[in-house]
Short mmCIF file of C-alpha atoms and ligand atoms in Angstrom, two decimals:
data_model
loop_
_atom_site.label_atom_id
_atom_site.label_comp_id
_atom_site.label_asym_id
_atom_site.label_seq_id
_atom_site.Cartn_x
_atom_site.Cartn_y
_atom_site.Cartn_z
CA MET G 1 -8.02 15.70 -0.26
CA LYS G 2 -11.62 15.07 -1.62
CA LEU G 3 -12.76 13.27 -4.71
CA ARG G 4 -15.73 15.06 -6.39
CA LYS G 5 -16.74 12.86 -9.16
CA ILE G 6 -15.69 9.57 -11.17
CA ASN G 7 -16.62 8.59 -14.59
CA PHE G 8 -15.72 5.05 -15.84
CA ILE G 9 -16.03 2.88 -18.89
CA ASN G 10 -16.19 -0.66 -19.46
CA PHE G 11 -15.01 -1.44 -15.91
CA ARG G 12 -15.89 -4.94 -14.55
CA ASN G 13 -19.73 -5.41 -14.51
CA LEU G 14 -20.43 -1.75 -13.96
CA LYS G 15 -22.89 0.03 -16.18
CA ASP G 16 -20.87 3.05 -17.73
CA SER G 17 -21.58 5.81 -15.17
CA SER G 18 -20.69 9.16 -13.73
CA ILE G 19 -20.93 9.54 -9.73
CA LYS G 20 -20.75 12.68 -7.87
CA PHE G 21 -19.24 12.09 -4.22
CA ASN G 22 -20.01 13.32 -0.79
CA GLU G 23 -16.99 14.93 0.66
CA ASN G 24 -17.55 12.89 3.74
CA PHE G 25 -18.97 9.45 3.83
CA ASN G 26 -20.05 7.46 0.68
CA LEU G 27 -21.66 4.22 1.18
CA PHE G 28 -22.16 1.52 -1.49
CA HIS G 29 -24.60 -0.98 -0.44
CA GLY G 30 -26.35 -3.85 -2.20
CA LYS G 31 -26.49 -7.66 -2.17
CA ASN G 32 -23.44 -9.83 -3.15
CA GLY G 33 -22.16 -10.00 -6.68
CA GLN G 34 -23.80 -6.69 -7.55
CA GLY G 35 -20.68 -4.66 -8.28
CA LYS G 36 -19.90 -2.80 -5.00
CA THR G 37 -16.25 -3.76 -4.62
CA SER G 38 -16.00 -3.03 -8.43
CA ILE G 39 -16.95 0.66 -7.78
CA LEU G 40 -14.16 0.88 -4.96
CA GLU G 41 -11.79 -0.82 -7.40
CA ALA G 42 -12.52 1.81 -10.08
CA ILE G 43 -11.86 4.61 -7.67
CA TYR G 44 -8.61 3.12 -6.54
CA PHE G 45 -7.60 2.18 -10.11
CA THR G 46 -7.95 5.85 -11.20
CA ALA G 47 -6.08 7.15 -8.02
CA THR G 48 -3.17 4.72 -8.35
CA GLY G 49 -3.22 2.91 -11.65
CA LYS G 50 -3.48 -0.49 -9.80
CA SER G 51 -6.15 -2.76 -8.60
CA PHE G 52 -6.28 -4.12 -4.94
CA ARG G 53 -7.69 -7.40 -5.99
CA SER G 54 -5.72 -8.25 -9.08
CA ASN G 55 -2.22 -7.79 -10.70
CA LYS G 56 -3.70 -8.51 -14.07
CA ILE G 57 -5.35 -5.16 -14.99
CA GLN G 58 -6.81 -6.97 -18.09
CA GLU G 59 -9.42 -8.58 -15.61
CA LEU G 60 -10.89 -5.09 -15.02
CA ILE G 61 -12.02 -4.67 -18.40
CA LYS G 62 -15.63 -5.77 -19.02
CA TYR G 63 -16.18 -9.10 -20.70
CA GLU G 64 -16.15 -8.95 -24.36
CA LYS G 65 -14.45 -5.58 -24.50
CA ASP G 66 -10.77 -4.44 -25.30
CA LYS G 67 -10.21 -1.58 -23.33
CA CYS G 68 -11.40 0.42 -20.14
CA GLY G 69 -10.97 3.70 -18.59
CA SER G 70 -11.89 6.03 -15.81
CA TYR G 71 -11.70 9.59 -14.90
CA LEU G 72 -11.60 11.38 -11.58
CA GLU G 73 -12.21 15.16 -10.68
CA TYR G 74 -10.61 16.00 -7.09
CA GLU G 75 -9.54 18.72 -5.22
CA ASP G 76 -6.38 19.08 -2.94
CA ARG G 77 -4.87 21.78 -1.13
CA LEU G 78 -4.01 23.71 -4.24
CA GLY G 79 -7.29 23.45 -6.07
CA LYS G 80 -9.33 21.48 -8.57
CA LYS G 81 -7.64 18.81 -10.64
CA ASN G 82 -8.48 15.79 -12.82
CA ILE G 83 -6.70 12.55 -13.53
CA SER G 84 -7.48 9.60 -15.85
CA VAL G 85 -6.30 6.25 -16.64
CA LYS G 86 -6.96 4.25 -19.78
CA PHE G 87 -6.11 0.76 -20.36
CA SER G 88 -5.79 -1.25 -23.78
CA ASP G 89 -3.45 -3.35 -25.60
CA ARG G 90 -2.03 -4.28 -22.25
CA LYS G 91 -0.81 -0.62 -21.86
CA LYS G 92 -1.99 2.16 -19.52
CA GLU G 93 -2.14 5.83 -20.42
CA TYR G 94 -2.30 8.36 -17.75
CA ASN G 95 -3.48 11.91 -17.98
CA PHE G 96 -3.29 14.53 -15.47
CA ASN G 97 -5.15 17.90 -16.08
CA GLY G 98 -5.92 16.61 -19.69
CA LYS G 99 -2.22 16.16 -20.38
CA LYS G 100 -0.62 12.81 -21.05
CA VAL G 101 1.95 11.91 -18.22
CA ASN G 102 4.16 8.95 -17.49
CA HIS G 103 3.62 6.81 -14.37
CA GLU G 104 6.16 8.53 -12.25
CA GLU G 105 4.37 11.63 -12.74
CA PHE G 106 1.06 10.31 -12.18
CA TYR G 107 1.78 8.25 -8.99
CA GLY G 108 1.08 9.61 -5.72
CA LYS G 109 -0.96 12.63 -7.12
CA ILE G 110 -3.90 11.04 -5.14
CA ASN G 111 -3.19 9.30 -1.90
CA ALA G 112 -5.49 6.28 -1.29
CA VAL G 113 -5.64 4.00 1.81
CA ILE G 114 -7.52 0.68 1.39
CA PHE G 115 -8.78 -1.77 3.84
CA ILE G 116 -10.12 -4.93 2.47
CA PRO G 117 -11.00 -8.40 4.08
CA GLU G 118 -7.72 -9.92 2.49
CA ASP G 119 -5.43 -7.64 4.23
CA ILE G 120 -5.38 -10.04 7.24
CA GLU G 121 -2.57 -11.68 5.02
CA LEU G 122 -0.40 -8.77 6.10
CA ILE G 123 -0.15 -10.63 9.40
CA THR G 124 -0.92 -14.34 8.52
CA GLY G 125 0.94 -14.20 5.08
CA SER G 126 4.64 -14.59 3.97
CA PRO G 127 7.34 -11.92 4.48
CA SER G 128 7.19 -10.94 0.79
CA ILE G 129 3.63 -9.74 1.45
CA ARG G 130 4.93 -7.43 4.44
CA ARG G 131 7.81 -6.20 2.44
CA LYS G 132 5.54 -5.29 -0.68
CA PHE G 133 3.08 -3.52 1.60
CA PHE G 134 5.80 -1.27 3.30
CA ASP G 135 7.67 -0.76 0.11
CA GLU G 136 4.56 0.57 -1.41
CA GLU G 137 3.57 2.75 1.65
CA ILE G 138 7.04 4.26 1.97
CA SER G 139 7.01 5.07 -1.83
CA GLN G 140 3.73 6.62 -1.62
CA SER G 141 5.10 9.54 0.41
CA ASN G 142 8.64 9.37 -0.56
CA GLU G 143 9.60 9.36 -4.31
CA GLU G 144 13.44 8.83 -3.52
CA TYR G 145 12.58 5.46 -1.67
CA TYR G 146 10.53 4.58 -4.93
CA LYS G 147 13.63 5.28 -7.03
CA LEU G 148 15.96 3.62 -4.55
CA LEU G 149 13.75 0.49 -4.80
CA LYS G 150 13.73 0.55 -8.57
CA ASN G 151 17.30 0.81 -8.94
CA PHE G 152 17.95 -1.85 -6.38
CA SER G 153 15.92 -4.42 -7.93
CA LYS G 154 17.81 -3.96 -11.44
CA VAL G 155 21.27 -3.92 -9.61
CA LEU G 156 20.10 -7.19 -7.50
CA LYS G 157 19.25 -8.88 -10.68
CA VAL G 158 22.73 -8.21 -12.15
CA ARG G 159 24.45 -9.13 -9.00
CA ASN G 160 22.68 -12.35 -8.80
CA GLN G 161 23.60 -13.05 -12.47
CA TYR G 162 27.26 -12.58 -11.89
CA LEU G 163 26.99 -14.75 -8.65
CA LYS G 164 25.22 -17.48 -10.65
CA GLU G 165 27.79 -17.32 -13.40
CA LYS G 166 30.69 -17.30 -10.91
CA LYS G 167 31.98 -14.00 -12.36
CA THR G 168 32.61 -12.12 -9.19
CA LYS G 169 36.28 -11.38 -10.08
CA ASP G 170 35.22 -9.08 -12.98
CA GLU G 171 35.86 -5.39 -12.38
CA ILE G 172 32.29 -4.62 -13.30
CA TYR G 173 31.24 -6.76 -10.58
CA GLN G 174 33.03 -4.74 -7.97
CA VAL G 175 31.09 -1.56 -9.34
CA TYR G 176 27.81 -3.33 -8.91
CA GLU G 177 28.80 -4.42 -5.52
CA GLU G 178 29.56 -0.69 -4.46
CA GLU G 179 26.02 0.10 -5.79
CA PHE G 180 24.45 -2.77 -4.22
CA ILE G 181 25.74 -1.60 -0.79
CA PHE G 182 24.79 1.88 -1.41
CA LEU G 183 21.25 1.28 -2.38
CA ALA G 184 20.54 -1.74 0.24
CA SER G 185 21.98 0.75 3.05
CA ASN G 186 19.77 3.65 1.99
CA ILE G 187 16.56 1.63 1.63
CA ILE G 188 17.21 -0.14 4.87
CA LYS G 189 17.77 3.32 6.57
CA LYS G 190 14.52 4.64 5.22
CA ARG G 191 12.66 1.42 6.27
CA ILE G 192 13.82 1.50 9.80
CA GLU G 193 13.06 5.33 9.98
CA TYR G 194 9.44 4.60 8.66
CA ILE G 195 9.04 1.76 11.04
CA ASN G 196 10.03 3.73 14.16
CA ARG G 197 7.63 6.50 13.15
CA ILE G 198 4.63 4.47 12.28
CA SER G 199 5.04 1.94 15.25
CA ILE G 200 4.42 4.91 17.67
CA LEU G 201 1.23 5.97 15.70
CA LEU G 202 0.12 2.30 15.42
CA ASN G 203 0.39 1.68 19.18
CA LEU G 204 -1.58 5.03 19.73
CA ASN G 205 -4.35 4.16 17.20
CA TYR G 206 -4.55 0.42 18.49
CA ARG G 207 -4.88 1.66 22.20
CA LYS G 208 -7.23 4.54 21.27
CA ILE G 209 -9.84 2.43 19.31
CA PHE G 210 -9.40 -1.09 20.32
CA ASP G 211 -7.56 -2.06 23.45
CA ASP G 212 -5.93 0.48 25.77
CA LYS G 213 -4.35 -2.45 27.84
CA LYS G 214 -2.04 -3.64 25.19
CA GLU G 215 1.16 -2.25 23.56
CA LEU G 216 1.58 -2.76 19.77
CA ASN G 217 4.89 -2.41 17.88
CA ILE G 218 6.46 -3.24 14.57
CA LYS G 219 9.77 -4.65 14.56
CA TYR G 220 12.20 -4.49 11.49
CA VAL G 221 13.77 -8.11 11.23
CA SER G 222 16.91 -9.03 9.68
CA GLU G 223 19.77 -11.37 9.81
CA ILE G 224 21.78 -8.28 10.68
CA ASN G 225 21.38 -6.87 14.00
CA TYR G 226 20.32 -3.24 13.07
CA ASP G 227 19.69 -0.79 15.72
CA LYS G 228 16.93 1.64 15.71
CA LYS G 229 19.59 4.63 15.80
CA ASP G 230 22.08 3.33 13.43
CA SER G 231 23.41 5.77 11.03
CA LEU G 232 23.70 5.31 7.18
CA GLU G 233 27.26 4.66 7.50
CA LYS G 234 26.74 2.17 10.39
CA ILE G 235 24.26 0.16 8.12
CA LYS G 236 26.77 0.20 5.16
CA GLU G 237 29.48 -1.12 7.27
CA LYS G 238 27.15 -3.73 8.86
CA ILE G 239 26.03 -4.92 5.37
CA LYS G 240 29.75 -4.88 4.08
CA ASN G 241 30.76 -7.14 6.98
CA GLU G 242 27.89 -9.50 6.53
CA ILE G 243 28.65 -9.94 2.89
CA LYS G 244 32.26 -10.70 3.70
CA LYS G 245 30.78 -13.54 6.12
CA GLN G 246 28.31 -14.73 3.24
CA VAL G 247 30.72 -14.49 0.61
CA LEU G 248 31.32 -18.44 0.09
CA ASN G 249 27.66 -19.17 0.53
CA GLU G 250 26.51 -16.48 -1.99
CA LYS G 251 28.97 -18.11 -4.57
CA LYS G 252 27.64 -21.52 -3.56
CA TYR G 253 24.01 -20.73 -3.77
CA GLY G 254 24.42 -18.34 -6.81
CA HIS G 255 22.34 -15.38 -5.28
CA SER G 256 22.61 -12.52 -2.81
CA LEU G 257 21.99 -13.61 0.85
CA VAL G 258 22.29 -10.08 2.34
CA GLY G 259 19.98 -7.09 1.79
CA PRO G 260 16.40 -5.53 2.16
CA GLN G 261 15.15 -8.28 -0.08
CA ARG G 262 15.70 -10.79 2.43
CA ASP G 263 14.49 -8.64 5.61
CA GLU G 264 11.03 -8.71 7.24
CA PHE G 265 8.51 -6.88 9.50
CA LYS G 266 6.86 -8.28 12.57
CA PHE G 267 3.86 -7.20 14.52
CA LEU G 268 4.32 -7.54 18.16
CA LEU G 269 1.46 -7.35 20.45
CA ASN G 270 2.59 -7.26 24.09
CA GLU G 271 6.14 -8.29 22.67
CA LYS G 272 4.61 -11.49 21.11
CA ASP G 273 4.46 -12.05 17.33
CA SER G 274 0.97 -11.50 16.47
CA LYS G 275 1.32 -14.01 13.47
CA SER G 276 1.62 -16.90 15.94
CA PHE G 277 -0.19 -15.61 18.94
CA SER G 278 -2.88 -13.03 18.34
CA SER G 279 -6.59 -13.93 17.96
CA GLN G 280 -8.48 -13.48 14.58
CA GLY G 281 -10.10 -10.37 16.13
CA GLU G 282 -6.87 -8.75 17.36
CA LYS G 283 -5.38 -9.36 13.90
CA LYS G 284 -8.14 -7.53 12.18
CA SER G 285 -7.96 -4.65 14.80
CA ILE G 286 -4.27 -4.56 14.25
CA ILE G 287 -4.38 -4.26 10.56
CA PHE G 288 -7.04 -1.50 10.83
CA SER G 289 -4.98 0.36 13.27
CA LEU G 290 -2.13 0.10 10.69
CA LYS G 291 -4.18 1.69 8.09
CA LEU G 292 -5.11 4.45 10.49
CA SER G 293 -1.52 5.09 10.92
CA GLU G 294 -0.75 5.00 7.50
CA ILE G 295 -3.28 7.82 7.09
CA ASP G 296 -1.49 9.71 9.86
CA MET G 297 1.88 9.23 8.13
CA ILE G 298 0.53 10.48 4.79
CA TYR G 299 -1.17 13.47 6.68
CA LYS G 300 2.28 14.37 8.30
CA GLU G 301 4.20 14.23 4.85
CA LYS G 302 1.60 15.94 2.90
CA ARG G 303 -0.43 17.96 5.18
CA GLU G 304 -3.53 16.46 3.48
CA ASN G 305 -5.63 13.41 4.29
CA PRO G 306 -5.61 10.63 1.88
CA ILE G 307 -8.88 9.03 1.07
CA PHE G 308 -9.78 5.97 2.70
CA ILE G 309 -11.60 2.90 0.94
CA ILE G 310 -13.02 0.17 3.10
CA ASP G 311 -14.50 -2.89 1.41
CA ASP G 312 -17.22 -4.99 3.02
CA ILE G 313 -16.82 -3.30 6.51
CA SER G 314 -19.68 -5.57 8.02
CA SER G 315 -17.59 -8.62 7.66
CA TYR G 316 -15.06 -7.08 9.90
CA PHE G 317 -16.53 -5.31 12.98
CA ASP G 318 -19.41 -5.46 15.11
CA ASN G 319 -21.84 -2.47 15.41
CA SER G 320 -20.18 -0.92 18.44
CA ARG G 321 -16.59 -1.18 16.99
CA LYS G 322 -18.13 0.15 13.58
CA LYS G 323 -19.57 3.15 15.26
CA ASN G 324 -16.28 3.95 17.08
CA ILE G 325 -14.22 3.72 13.76
CA LEU G 326 -16.86 5.83 11.72
CA ASP G 327 -17.08 8.40 14.56
CA TYR G 328 -13.22 8.75 14.58
CA LEU G 329 -13.09 8.99 10.76
CA LYS G 330 -15.65 11.58 10.83
CA ASN G 331 -13.92 13.95 13.37
CA ARG G 332 -10.79 13.51 11.32
CA LYS G 333 -12.85 14.64 8.23
CA ILE G 334 -11.46 11.86 5.99
CA GLN G 335 -13.32 11.18 2.93
CA LEU G 336 -14.42 7.60 3.14
CA PHE G 337 -15.84 5.01 0.37
CA ILE G 338 -17.26 2.01 1.97
CA SER G 339 -19.09 -0.89 0.90
CA SER G 340 -21.44 -3.02 2.85
CA THR G 341 -24.13 -5.67 2.17
CA ASN G 342 -26.69 -3.63 4.46
CA LYS G 343 -27.50 -0.09 4.84
CA LEU G 344 -25.69 1.51 7.76
CA ASP G 345 -27.06 3.87 10.37
CA ILE G 346 -24.62 6.81 9.50
CA ASP G 347 -24.81 10.11 7.88
CA SER G 348 -23.44 9.22 4.35
CA GLU G 349 -24.43 9.52 0.73
CA ASN G 350 -26.00 6.23 -0.09
CA PHE G 351 -25.70 4.57 -3.43
CA GLU G 352 -27.50 1.21 -3.90
CA ILE G 353 -25.87 -1.11 -6.35
CA LYS G 354 -27.98 -3.45 -8.38
CA ASN G 355 -26.64 -5.51 -11.30
CA GLY G 356 -23.82 -3.22 -11.89
CA GLU G 357 -26.21 -0.16 -11.93
CA ILE G 358 -26.04 2.70 -9.36
CA LEU G 359 -29.40 3.64 -8.00
CA CYS G 360 -29.16 6.83 -5.92
N1 ADP Z 1 -14.39 -8.15 -16.10
C1 ADP Z 1 -15.60 -8.32 -15.69
N2 ADP Z 1 -16.64 -8.06 -16.73
C2 ADP Z 1 -17.87 -8.43 -16.15
N3 ADP Z 1 -18.19 -8.64 -15.13
C3 ADP Z 1 -17.25 -9.03 -14.29
C4 ADP Z 1 -15.94 -8.77 -14.38
N4 ADP Z 1 -15.36 -9.16 -13.35
C5 ADP Z 1 -15.92 -9.40 -12.49
N5 ADP Z 1 -17.21 -9.53 -12.98
C6 ADP Z 1 -18.50 -9.66 -12.29
O1 ADP Z 1 -18.94 -8.60 -11.44
C7 ADP Z 1 -19.84 -8.98 -10.48
C8 ADP Z 1 -19.60 -7.92 -9.32
O2 ADP Z 1 -18.57 -8.27 -8.43
P1 ADP Z 1 -18.13 -7.44 -7.20
O3 ADP Z 1 -17.76 -5.97 -7.47
O4 ADP Z 1 -17.08 -8.13 -6.68
O5 ADP Z 1 -19.61 -7.48 -6.36
P2 ADP Z 1 -19.88 -7.12 -4.98
O6 ADP Z 1 -18.72 -6.54 -4.37
O7 ADP Z 1 -21.12 -6.25 -4.81
O8 ADP Z 1 -20.19 -8.61 -4.28
C9 ADP Z 1 -19.66 -10.34 -10.10
O9 ADP Z 1 -20.66 -11.20 -10.32
C10 ADP Z 1 -18.36 -10.80 -11.11
O10 ADP Z 1 -18.59 -12.16 -11.75
MG1 MG Z 2 -17.62 -7.16 -2.65
#
C-alpha cells in the first residue's frame, strides 16, 4: 500500500497544504516545535480516524478554528483510491472514493503501523495499555474480532449492572450470562491465536535486528490457565468453571471477575518479564520488533504492506542501529514516514518543516 498525496485544513499548527509523497521513504525534519509530529498525526488521522497522541480529536483543530479535515490519495493492490475525514461539532465524517461511509466501512481501508517514543509504555505501563494495543491490532486485520469486542463491552456493562443490583436470579441475566461466555471465549481464542503467531515473528525480528543470542516471547496471562492449544469449547468450559468458582465474589464485589477484560500480556526476554528485568535499550528494541511483527502480520492477512510511521527516530536508536533498521525497511519496500530533528543520511524525500510550513 502506498500513499500518494495528502491535503489538510486547520490541522494543529500546520499551514493548509498538499504534500506528494515518495513511494519509499519520506523524512520530515526540522527543529522542535515546528510541526513534524503534527504532519505524521495528520497522516495517521486520515488513515485511521484517530490520533496517536490524544483521545480528544478536538485538540487537532487549529486554535481559534472550529473544524479540521484531511484527504488522502492512495493506491492498494486493487488500484487508486481516496479517503477523507472531517471533524466538526464533535462529529467525524468519513468519505471513501467520494462517498460518505460510516466508521466500520472506513476503518481498515488503510493499514498503518506507528512507532512513537511513548510506545515504551507498552512494556512499562499498566495491563490496560497492552490490552488496548492488542485489541486494536487484532481488530485491524480481523473485522469479526472488532465486532466481538464491541458486543462484549455492551454485554459486560449489562452483566456488571445486574451483579451490582444483585439481580442474578432474573431470567434475562441467564441470557446475558450465555452471551457473556460465548463472546469472552471467542475473544480469548482469537487473542491466543494471535499471540501464538506474533510471538514467533517477534522473536525472529528481534534476533535478526537486535540480538541473536536472546529469545523473545509474548505470553497470554490470565487467572485461568489456558493452554496454547485449547479449543473454543475448552476455553468456554474453563470460563464457565471459573465463573462458578467466583460466583460469590462477583456478587460481593458487584462486577465481573472473569473474562478477557481482566487478562494481560507479558513480554518475556529469555523467559524473564521485560517489564521488570529488561534494560531501557532492550525495551525500545522489543517494541520496535513488535511493530515489525505487526507489519508482518498485516502483510500475511492482507497480502499488502501497511504504511509505517516513526516519530522522532533519532531519540531511539544510535546511527548503526538506525542504518540496520532503515536498510531492512527498504528491502521490504515499506512506505515510511519519519520525523527527525536532523537530516538523515538516507535516500528519501526530505521535507523541512518550519513554523508549520513545509519547505521542500
Ligand atoms: N491545535 C493546535 N493549533 C495550533 N497549534 C498547535 C495545536 N496543537 C499543538 N500546536 C502547536 O504546534 C506546534 C508543533 O508541534 P509538533 O508537531 O509536536 O512539533 P514537532 O514534532 O516538530 O516538535 C507546537 O508548538 C504546539 O504548541
Ligand atoms: Mg515531535
